[in-house]
XYZ file of C-alpha atoms in Angstrom:
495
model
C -30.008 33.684 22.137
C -32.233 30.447 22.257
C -30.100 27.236 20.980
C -32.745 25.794 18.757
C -30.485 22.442 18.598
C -31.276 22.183 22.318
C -34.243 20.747 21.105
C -32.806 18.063 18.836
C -30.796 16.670 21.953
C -31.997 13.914 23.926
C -32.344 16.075 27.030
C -35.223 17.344 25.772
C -36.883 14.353 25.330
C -36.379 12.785 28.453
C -39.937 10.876 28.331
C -39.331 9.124 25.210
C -35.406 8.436 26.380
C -36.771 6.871 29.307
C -39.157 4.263 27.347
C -35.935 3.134 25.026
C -33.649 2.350 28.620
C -36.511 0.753 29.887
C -36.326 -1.466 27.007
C -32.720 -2.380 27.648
C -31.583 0.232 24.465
C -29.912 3.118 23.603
C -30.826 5.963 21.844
C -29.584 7.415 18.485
C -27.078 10.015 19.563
C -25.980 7.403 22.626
C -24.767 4.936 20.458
C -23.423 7.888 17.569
C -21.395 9.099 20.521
C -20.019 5.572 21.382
C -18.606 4.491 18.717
C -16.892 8.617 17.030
C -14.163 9.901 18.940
C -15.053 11.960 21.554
C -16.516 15.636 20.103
C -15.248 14.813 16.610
C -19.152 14.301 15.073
C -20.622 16.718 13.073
C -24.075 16.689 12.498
C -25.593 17.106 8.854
C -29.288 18.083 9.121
C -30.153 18.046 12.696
C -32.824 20.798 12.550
C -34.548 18.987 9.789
C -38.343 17.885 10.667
C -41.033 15.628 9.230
C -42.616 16.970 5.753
C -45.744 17.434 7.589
C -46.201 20.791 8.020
C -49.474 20.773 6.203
C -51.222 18.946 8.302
C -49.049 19.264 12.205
C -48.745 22.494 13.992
C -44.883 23.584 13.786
C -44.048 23.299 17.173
C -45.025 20.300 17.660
C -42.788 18.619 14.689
C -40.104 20.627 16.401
C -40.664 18.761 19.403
C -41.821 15.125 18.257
C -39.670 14.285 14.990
C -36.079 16.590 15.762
C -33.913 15.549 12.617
C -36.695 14.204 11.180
C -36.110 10.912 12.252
C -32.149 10.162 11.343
C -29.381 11.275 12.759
C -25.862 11.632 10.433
C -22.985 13.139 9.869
C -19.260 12.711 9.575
C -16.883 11.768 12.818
C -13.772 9.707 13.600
C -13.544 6.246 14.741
C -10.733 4.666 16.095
C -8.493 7.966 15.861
C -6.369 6.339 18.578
C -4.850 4.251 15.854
C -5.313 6.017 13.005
C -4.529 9.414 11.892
C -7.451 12.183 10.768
C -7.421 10.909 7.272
C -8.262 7.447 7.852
C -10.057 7.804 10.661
C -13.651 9.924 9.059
C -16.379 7.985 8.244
C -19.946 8.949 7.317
C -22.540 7.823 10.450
C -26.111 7.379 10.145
C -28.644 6.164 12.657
C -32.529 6.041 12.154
C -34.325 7.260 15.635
C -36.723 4.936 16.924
C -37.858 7.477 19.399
C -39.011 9.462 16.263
C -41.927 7.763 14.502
C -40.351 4.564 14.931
C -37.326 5.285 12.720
C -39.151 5.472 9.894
C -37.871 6.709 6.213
C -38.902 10.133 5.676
C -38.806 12.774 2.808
C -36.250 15.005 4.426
C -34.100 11.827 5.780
C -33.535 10.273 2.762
C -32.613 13.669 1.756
C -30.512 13.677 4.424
C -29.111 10.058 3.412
C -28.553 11.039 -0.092
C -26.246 14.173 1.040
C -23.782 12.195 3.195
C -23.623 9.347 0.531
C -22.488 11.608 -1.830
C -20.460 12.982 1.006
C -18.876 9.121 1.439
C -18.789 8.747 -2.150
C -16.918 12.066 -3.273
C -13.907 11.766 0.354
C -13.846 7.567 -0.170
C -15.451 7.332 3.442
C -16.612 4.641 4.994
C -19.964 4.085 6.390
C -21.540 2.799 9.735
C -25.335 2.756 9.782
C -27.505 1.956 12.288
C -30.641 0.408 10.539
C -33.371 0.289 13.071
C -37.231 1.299 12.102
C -40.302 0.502 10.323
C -40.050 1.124 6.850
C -41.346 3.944 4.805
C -43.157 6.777 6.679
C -47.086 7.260 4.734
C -47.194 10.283 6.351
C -44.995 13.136 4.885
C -47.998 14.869 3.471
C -45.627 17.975 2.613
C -43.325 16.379 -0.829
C -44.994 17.980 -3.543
C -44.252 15.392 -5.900
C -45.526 15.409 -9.556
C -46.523 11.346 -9.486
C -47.118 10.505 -5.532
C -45.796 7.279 -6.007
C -43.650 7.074 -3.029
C -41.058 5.519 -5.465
C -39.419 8.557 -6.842
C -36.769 8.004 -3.723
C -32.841 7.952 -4.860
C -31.660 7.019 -1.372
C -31.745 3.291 -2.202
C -30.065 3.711 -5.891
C -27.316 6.149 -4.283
C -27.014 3.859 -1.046
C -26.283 0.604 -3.584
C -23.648 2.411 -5.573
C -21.195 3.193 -2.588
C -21.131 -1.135 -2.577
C -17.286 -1.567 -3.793
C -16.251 1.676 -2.837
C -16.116 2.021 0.038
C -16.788 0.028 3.288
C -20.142 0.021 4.207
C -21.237 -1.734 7.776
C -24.600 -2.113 8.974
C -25.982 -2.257 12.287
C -29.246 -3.178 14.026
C -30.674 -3.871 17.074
C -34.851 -4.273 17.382
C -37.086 -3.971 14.579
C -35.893 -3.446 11.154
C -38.314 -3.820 8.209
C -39.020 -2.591 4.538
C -36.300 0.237 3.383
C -34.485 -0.140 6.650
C -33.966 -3.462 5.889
C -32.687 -2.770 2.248
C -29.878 -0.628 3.156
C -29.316 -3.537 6.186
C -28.212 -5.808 3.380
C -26.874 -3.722 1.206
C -23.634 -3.359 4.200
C -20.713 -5.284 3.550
C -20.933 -6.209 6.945
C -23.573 -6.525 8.960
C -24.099 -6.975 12.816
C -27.169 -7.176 14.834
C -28.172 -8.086 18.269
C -29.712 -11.120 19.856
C -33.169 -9.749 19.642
C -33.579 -8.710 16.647
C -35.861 -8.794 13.720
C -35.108 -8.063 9.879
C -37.417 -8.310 6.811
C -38.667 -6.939 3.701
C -41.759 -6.280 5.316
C -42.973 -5.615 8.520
C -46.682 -6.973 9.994
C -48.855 -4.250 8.719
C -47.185 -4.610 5.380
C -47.491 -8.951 5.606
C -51.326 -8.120 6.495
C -52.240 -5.720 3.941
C -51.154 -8.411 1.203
C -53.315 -10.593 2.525
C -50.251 -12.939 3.955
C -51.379 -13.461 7.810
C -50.895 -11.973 10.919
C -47.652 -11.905 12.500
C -45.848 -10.159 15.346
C -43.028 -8.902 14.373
C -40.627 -11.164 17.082
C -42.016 -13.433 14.353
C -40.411 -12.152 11.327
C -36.755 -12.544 10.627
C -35.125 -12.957 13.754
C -31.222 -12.983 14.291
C -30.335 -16.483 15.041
C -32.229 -17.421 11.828
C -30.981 -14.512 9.501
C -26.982 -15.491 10.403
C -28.230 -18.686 9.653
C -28.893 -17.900 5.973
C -25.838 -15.320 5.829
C -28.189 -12.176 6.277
C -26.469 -11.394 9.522
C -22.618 -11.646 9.864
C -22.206 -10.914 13.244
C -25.030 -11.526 16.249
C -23.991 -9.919 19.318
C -25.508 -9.628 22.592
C -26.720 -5.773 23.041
C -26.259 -1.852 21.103
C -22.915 -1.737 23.265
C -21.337 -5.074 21.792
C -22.195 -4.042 18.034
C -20.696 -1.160 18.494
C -16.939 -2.327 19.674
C -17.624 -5.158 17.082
C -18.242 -1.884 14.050
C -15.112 -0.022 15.281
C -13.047 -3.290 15.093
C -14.533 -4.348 12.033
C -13.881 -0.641 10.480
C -10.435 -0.996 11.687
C -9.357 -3.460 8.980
C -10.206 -1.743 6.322
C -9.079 1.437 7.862
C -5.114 -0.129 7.643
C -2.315 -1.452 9.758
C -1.601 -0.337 13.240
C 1.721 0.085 15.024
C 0.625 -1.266 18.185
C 0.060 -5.313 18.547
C 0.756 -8.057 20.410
C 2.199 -11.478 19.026
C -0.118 -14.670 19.896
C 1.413 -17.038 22.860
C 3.978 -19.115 22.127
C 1.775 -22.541 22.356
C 3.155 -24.518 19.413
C 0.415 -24.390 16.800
C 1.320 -27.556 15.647
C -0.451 -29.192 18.762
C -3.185 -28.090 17.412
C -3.265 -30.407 14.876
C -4.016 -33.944 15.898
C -1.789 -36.777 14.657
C -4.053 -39.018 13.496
C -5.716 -37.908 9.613
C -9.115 -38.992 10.492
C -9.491 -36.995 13.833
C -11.215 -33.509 13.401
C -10.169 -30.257 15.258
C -10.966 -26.465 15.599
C -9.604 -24.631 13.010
C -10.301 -21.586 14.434
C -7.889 -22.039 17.156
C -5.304 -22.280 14.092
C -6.603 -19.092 13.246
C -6.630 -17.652 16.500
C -2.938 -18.858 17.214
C -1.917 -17.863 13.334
C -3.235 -14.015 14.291
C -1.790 -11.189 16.169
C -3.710 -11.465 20.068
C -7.100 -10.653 20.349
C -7.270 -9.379 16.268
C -9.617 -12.414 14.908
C -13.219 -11.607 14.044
C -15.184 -13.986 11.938
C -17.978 -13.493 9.517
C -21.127 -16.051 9.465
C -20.203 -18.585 12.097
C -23.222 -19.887 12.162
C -23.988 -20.016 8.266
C -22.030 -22.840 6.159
C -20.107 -23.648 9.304
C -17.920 -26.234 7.392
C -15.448 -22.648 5.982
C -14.576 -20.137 8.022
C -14.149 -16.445 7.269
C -12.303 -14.225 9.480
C -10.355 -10.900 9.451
C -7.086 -10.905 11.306
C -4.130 -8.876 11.909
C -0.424 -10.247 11.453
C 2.155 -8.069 12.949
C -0.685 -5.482 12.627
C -1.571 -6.397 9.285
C -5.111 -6.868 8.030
C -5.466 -10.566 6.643
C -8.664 -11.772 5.521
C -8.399 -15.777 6.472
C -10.635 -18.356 4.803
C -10.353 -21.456 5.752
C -11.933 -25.097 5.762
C -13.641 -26.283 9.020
C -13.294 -30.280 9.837
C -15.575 -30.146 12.328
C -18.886 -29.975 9.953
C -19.130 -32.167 6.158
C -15.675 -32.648 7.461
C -14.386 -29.305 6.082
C -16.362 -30.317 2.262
C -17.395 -27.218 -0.189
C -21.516 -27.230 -0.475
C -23.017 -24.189 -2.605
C -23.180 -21.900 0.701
C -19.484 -22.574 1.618
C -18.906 -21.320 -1.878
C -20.961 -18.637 -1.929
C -19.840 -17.213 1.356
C -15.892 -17.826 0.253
C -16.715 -15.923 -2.781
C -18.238 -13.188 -1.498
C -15.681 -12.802 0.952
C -12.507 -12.962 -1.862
C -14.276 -9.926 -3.072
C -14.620 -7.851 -0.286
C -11.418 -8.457 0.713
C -9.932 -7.706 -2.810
C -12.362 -4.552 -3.172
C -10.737 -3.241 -0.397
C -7.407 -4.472 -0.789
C -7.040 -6.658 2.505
C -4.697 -9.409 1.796
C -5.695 -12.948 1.812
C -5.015 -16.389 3.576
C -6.035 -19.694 2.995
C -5.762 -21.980 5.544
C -6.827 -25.800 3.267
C -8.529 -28.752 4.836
C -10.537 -30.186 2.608
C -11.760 -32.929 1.397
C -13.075 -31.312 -2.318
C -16.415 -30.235 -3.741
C -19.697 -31.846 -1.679
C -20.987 -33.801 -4.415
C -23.896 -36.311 -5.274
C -28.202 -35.875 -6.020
C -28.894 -33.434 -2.495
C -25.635 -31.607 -3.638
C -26.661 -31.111 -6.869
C -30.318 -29.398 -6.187
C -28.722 -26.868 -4.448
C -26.624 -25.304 -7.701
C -23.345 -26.437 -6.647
C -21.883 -26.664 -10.160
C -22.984 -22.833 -10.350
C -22.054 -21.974 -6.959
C -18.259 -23.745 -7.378
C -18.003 -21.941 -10.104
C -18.614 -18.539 -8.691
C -15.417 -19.566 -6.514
C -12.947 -20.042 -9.431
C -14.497 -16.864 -10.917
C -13.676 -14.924 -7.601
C -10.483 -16.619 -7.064
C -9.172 -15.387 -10.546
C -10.077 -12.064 -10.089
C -8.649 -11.490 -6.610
C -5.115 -9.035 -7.266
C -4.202 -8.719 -3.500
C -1.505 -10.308 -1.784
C -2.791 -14.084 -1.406
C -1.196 -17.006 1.155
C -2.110 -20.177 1.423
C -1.539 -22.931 4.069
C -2.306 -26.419 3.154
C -2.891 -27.335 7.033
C -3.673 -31.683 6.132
C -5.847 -32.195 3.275
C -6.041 -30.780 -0.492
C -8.190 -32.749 -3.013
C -9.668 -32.083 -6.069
C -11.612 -29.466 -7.562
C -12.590 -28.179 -3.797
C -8.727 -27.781 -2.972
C -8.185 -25.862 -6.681
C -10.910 -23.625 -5.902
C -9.742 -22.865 -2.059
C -6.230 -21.935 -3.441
C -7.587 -19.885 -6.559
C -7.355 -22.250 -9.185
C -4.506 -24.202 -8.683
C -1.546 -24.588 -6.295
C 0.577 -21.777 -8.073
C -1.847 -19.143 -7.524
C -1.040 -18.232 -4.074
C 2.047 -15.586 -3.946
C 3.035 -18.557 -1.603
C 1.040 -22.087 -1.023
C 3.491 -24.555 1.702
C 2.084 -27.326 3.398
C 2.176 -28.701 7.128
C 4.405 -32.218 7.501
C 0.963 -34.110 7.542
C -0.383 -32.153 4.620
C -1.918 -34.549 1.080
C -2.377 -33.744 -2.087
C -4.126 -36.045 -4.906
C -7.445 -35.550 -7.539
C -9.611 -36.900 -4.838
C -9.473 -38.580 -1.237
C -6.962 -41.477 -1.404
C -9.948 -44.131 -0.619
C -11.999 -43.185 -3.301
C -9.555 -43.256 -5.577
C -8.625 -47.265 -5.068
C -12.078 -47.582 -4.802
C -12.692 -46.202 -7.977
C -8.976 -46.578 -9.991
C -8.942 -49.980 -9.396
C -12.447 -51.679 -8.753
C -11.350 -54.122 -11.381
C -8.422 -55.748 -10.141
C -9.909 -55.678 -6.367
C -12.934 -56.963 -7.808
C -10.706 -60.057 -9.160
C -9.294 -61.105 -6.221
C -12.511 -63.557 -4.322
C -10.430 -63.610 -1.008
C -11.627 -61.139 1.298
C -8.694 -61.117 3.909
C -6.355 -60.540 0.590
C -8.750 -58.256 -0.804
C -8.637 -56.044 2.112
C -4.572 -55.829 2.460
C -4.218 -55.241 -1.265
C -6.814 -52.384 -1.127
C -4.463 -50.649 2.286
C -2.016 -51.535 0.183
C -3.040 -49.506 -2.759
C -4.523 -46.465 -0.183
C -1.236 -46.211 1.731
C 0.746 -46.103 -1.805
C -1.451 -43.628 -2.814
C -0.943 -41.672 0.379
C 2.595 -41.434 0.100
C 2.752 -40.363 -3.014
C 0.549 -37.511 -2.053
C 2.052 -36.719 1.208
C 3.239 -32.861 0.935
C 6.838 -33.848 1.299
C 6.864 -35.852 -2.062
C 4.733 -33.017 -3.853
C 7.386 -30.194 -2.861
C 9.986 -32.779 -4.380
C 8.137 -31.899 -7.544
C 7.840 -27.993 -6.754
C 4.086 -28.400 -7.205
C 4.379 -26.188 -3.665
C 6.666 -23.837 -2.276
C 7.623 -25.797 0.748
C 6.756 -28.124 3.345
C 7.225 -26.232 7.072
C 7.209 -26.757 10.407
C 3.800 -25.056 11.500
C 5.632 -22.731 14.215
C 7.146 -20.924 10.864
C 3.505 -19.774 9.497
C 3.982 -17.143 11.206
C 6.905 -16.086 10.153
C 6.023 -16.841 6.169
C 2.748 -14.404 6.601
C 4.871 -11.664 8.406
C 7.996 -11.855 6.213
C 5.523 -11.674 3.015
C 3.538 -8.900 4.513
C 6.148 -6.761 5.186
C 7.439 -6.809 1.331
C-alpha cells in the first residue's frame, strides 16, 4: 500500500530542499524536528493541499503545495526536564518551499484547529512565522462575499494572548499576516537576516508607496530596536535552543541546576556612587549558571528584562541599567517594564527587581514622547501584578522612577532590602539642595563658602538617605551584604 504522506516529506522534494540549504536555511519539518522531542510530533493536516483544485491538475498540488503550505501539530519540548503534561505544546511552521509560506484557505484552517487545540489543553505555542502574506490564489473557497477578510485565524490567534505562552519565530522574509501573528507572540526571536512588516514589496507598490526590496523593509537589528524583536540570533539553529529555553520558564522549575560561582557579587559593584557598571553581570551572578536570557537588549537599553532561574526557579528580573541615561525611566523603559510585569504575572513567573535609578527621565524631549502616560502604565502594571515579587535596591532609589520600579512604593515587594551603598530620597541628593535650598545658597556671595555649604547640605542629605538609616525607620526590610541575595530569593522561593 502506497504511503501517500511519503509525499508530504521532504525526501520527496529534494530540488526545492536543496535551494533552502543553499541559502544557509532549514526547512519546515528540519527545524519542527529540532526543537520536539525526538518522534513525539504529531502532525494535524499534513495531506491538506492548496484550494486550487479548480484551476491546477491534482497531482500536481499533491506534489508542489504538500500541507498546503504549514506544517503543525502537537509534540514535546524539553521532555528531558519536564514530564508529558508540561512538556506538549502546539507547533506551527509556514513552508517557504511551498508558495513562499504563504496563508492559505486550508492553513488557516489548519491554524484555527490547533489554536483551539492550545486553547481547550492550556498549550503553549511555538510558531515559525516565515512567508509572504496572504496567498491570491486559492481559487477553490466558495465564499459568499470574496473578500479575503472572512479569515478567523487572526481573531482566534489574538485570543490565546494571556493564556497561554505564545513564542514566535522567524528567520527570512516575513510580511502581511505572517507578520501579524509574529507580533502577536509573547516572545519573539528572529535571525540576523531577517525582514518583518505589514507589507511586503508588491503590497508597498500596489499602494503607490515606492519600490523596495524586501532586505529593505523591516530588518532585525532595526525591529529589536523598536521592541518588535526580543531576541536576534544568528541562524534557524540558534532560535531554536533560544524557543526551547525560553518555553522552559514558563513550562516550571527543574530539579537539575547549577549554583553561579562563588565570585563575590559585591565586586561587582564599584565603590564610588558616580561610577557606572554592568548590571547584567549582577544578574548573571544573582541567577542559577547559564539560566539568564534577556528580552530587548537592544531596545530602551537603560532597563533590563531577563528570565532567570534561582535554585531552578523561574524569576523574571527587571532591572535598571547605569550604563545608558544612567539607569533613568524614558516612556520605552516603561513601556517595556510594563509589558514585561504582565507577562510574567499572566503566567505566574515570579518577579525581581534589581533598583538603580535615578527616577523618571523628565524635561521638554521627555515630555513629547508621553512619558506621563507611559509612567503611568508602570504603576498600573505594578498594582496589578499578584505573583511573588523581590526587590533589590542595588545603589540608587529616587522618586517617582524608584516607586514605580518597586510597584508603587517600598512595601510592595513581598521583600524590598538594600545593598550597604544603597539611597533613598524624593529625588537625587544634588537636585534637591539645588532646588530645597536655592535661597539660602543664593544668600551667601562667597563662592568658596558657597560651595562647602552646598557639600555640606548634599552629604547631609546623603546620609540621611543612605539605606542603613532608612531600615532604622523600617521603610525596608533590611540592609544585606550582597553575597546574601541569593539566599533571600532562594529562601522566599522555596515558601
Amino acid at each position: 500500500m502506497t504511503d501517500p504522506h511519503a509525499r508530504t516529506r521532504d525526501s520527496a522534494r529534494p530540488e526545492a530542499v536543496a535551494k533552502r540549504h543553499t541559502l544557509g536555511k532549514r526547512t519546515a519539518r528540519e527545524n519542527i524536528a529540532d526543537l520536539c522531542d525526538a518522534d513525539s510530533f504529531l502532525e494535524y493536516g499534513a495531506l491538506a493541499i492548496a484550494a486550487q483544485r479548480s484551476r491546477r491538475a491534482l497531482d500536481e498540488l499533491e506534489r508542489d503545495t504538500p500541507a498546503d503550505g504549514l506544517v503543525g501539530g502537537v509534540g514535546r519540548i524539553n521532555g528531558d526536564c519536564f514530564d508529558k503534561a508540561r512538556s506538549r505544546c502546539v507547533v506551527m511552521s509556514y513552508d517557504y518551499t511551498v508558495l513562499a509560506g504563504t496563508q492559505g484557505y486550508q492553513n488557516h484552517r489548519k491554524t484555527d484547529r490547533l489554536v483551539e487545540i492550545a486553547r481547550r489543553e492550556k498549550l503553549p505555542v511555538v510558531f515559525f512565522t516565515e512567508g509572504g502574506g496572504g496567498r491570491p490564489g486559492d481559487t477553490d473557497a466558495a465564499l459568499v462575499v470574496n473578500s479575503g477578510l472572512e479569515v478567523t485565524s487572526f481573531y482566534t490567534f489574538a485570543r490565546l494572548s494571556g493564556e497561554v505562552p505564545l513564542i514566535g519565530i522567524n528567520a527570512g522574509r516575513c510580511f502581511a499576516g505572517n507578520a501579524a501573528f509574529f507580533g502577536c507572540c509573547d516572545i519573539t526571536i528572529a535571525t540576523r537576516d531577517a525582514n518583518l512588516g505589514m507589507a511586503g514589496p508588491a503590497m508597498i507598490a500596489g499602494g503607490g508607496l515606492g519600490e523596495f526590496a524586501p532586505e529593505d523593509i523591516g530588518p532585525a537589528d532595526e525591529q529589536a530596536a523598536i521592541g518588535v524583536v526580543d531576541i536576534v540570533v544568528d541562524d534557524e539553529a540558534e532560535a531554536v535552543t533560544t524557543a526551547k529555553q525560553c518555553l522552559s520558564y514558563f513550562q516550571g522549575p527543574i530539579a537539575d541546576f547549577r549554583a553561579p560561582q562563588t565570585t563575590n557579587i559585591g565586586d561587582l559593584m564599584p565603590a564610588n556612587r558616580r561610577m557606572t557598571y554592568d548590571v547584567r553581570r549582577i544578574i548573571a551572578a544573582l541567577a542559577d549558571s547559564d539560566s539568564m536570557t534577556e528580552l530587548g537588549a537592544t531596545h530602551a537599553p537603560n532597563l533590563v528584562t531577563a528570565f532567570i532561574r534561582i535554585a531552578g526557579k523561574p524569576v523574571g528580573v527587571i532591572a535598571n541599567n547605569p550604563r545608558s541615561l544612567a539607569g533613568a525611566i524614558d516612556s520605552a523603559a516603561a513601556r517595556k517594564a510594563a509589558a514585561f510585569m504582565r507577562l510574567c504575572d499572566t503566567h505566574g513567573i515570579a518577579l525581581l527587581t534589581l533598583c538603580d535609578t535615578p527616577g523618571i527621565m523628565v524635561g521638554p524631549e521627555a515630555e513629547k514622547t508621553g512619558t506621563v502616560a507611559h509612567a503611568a502604565q508602570l504603576f498600573i502594571a505594578g498594582a496589578k501584578v499578584r505573583v511573588p515579587w523581590y526587590a533589590i535596591v542595588l545603589r540608587k532609589a529616587y522618586g517617582l522612577g524608584a516607586q514605580a520600579m518597586l510597584g508603587g512604593h517600598l512595601k510592595r515587594p513581598d521583600f524590598t532590602v538594600a545593598w550597604p551603598n544603597g539611597e533613598f530620597g524624593p529625588m537625587g541628593v544634588e537636585g534637591a539642595v539645588t532646588l530645597g535650598f536655592r535661597r539660602e545658597l543664593a544668600a551667601i556671595e562667597d563662592e568658596t563658602e558657597r560651595a562647602a555649604r552646598y557639600q555640606q547640605l548634599v552629604d547631609g542629605l546623603y546620609e540621611q538617605g543612605k539605606a542603613e538609616n532608612v531600615a532604622s525607620y523600617f521603610e525596608i526590610d533590611d540592609v544585606i551584604d550582597p553575597a546574601e541575595s541569593r539566599r533571600w530569593l532562594a529562601g522566599a522561593l522555596g515558601s
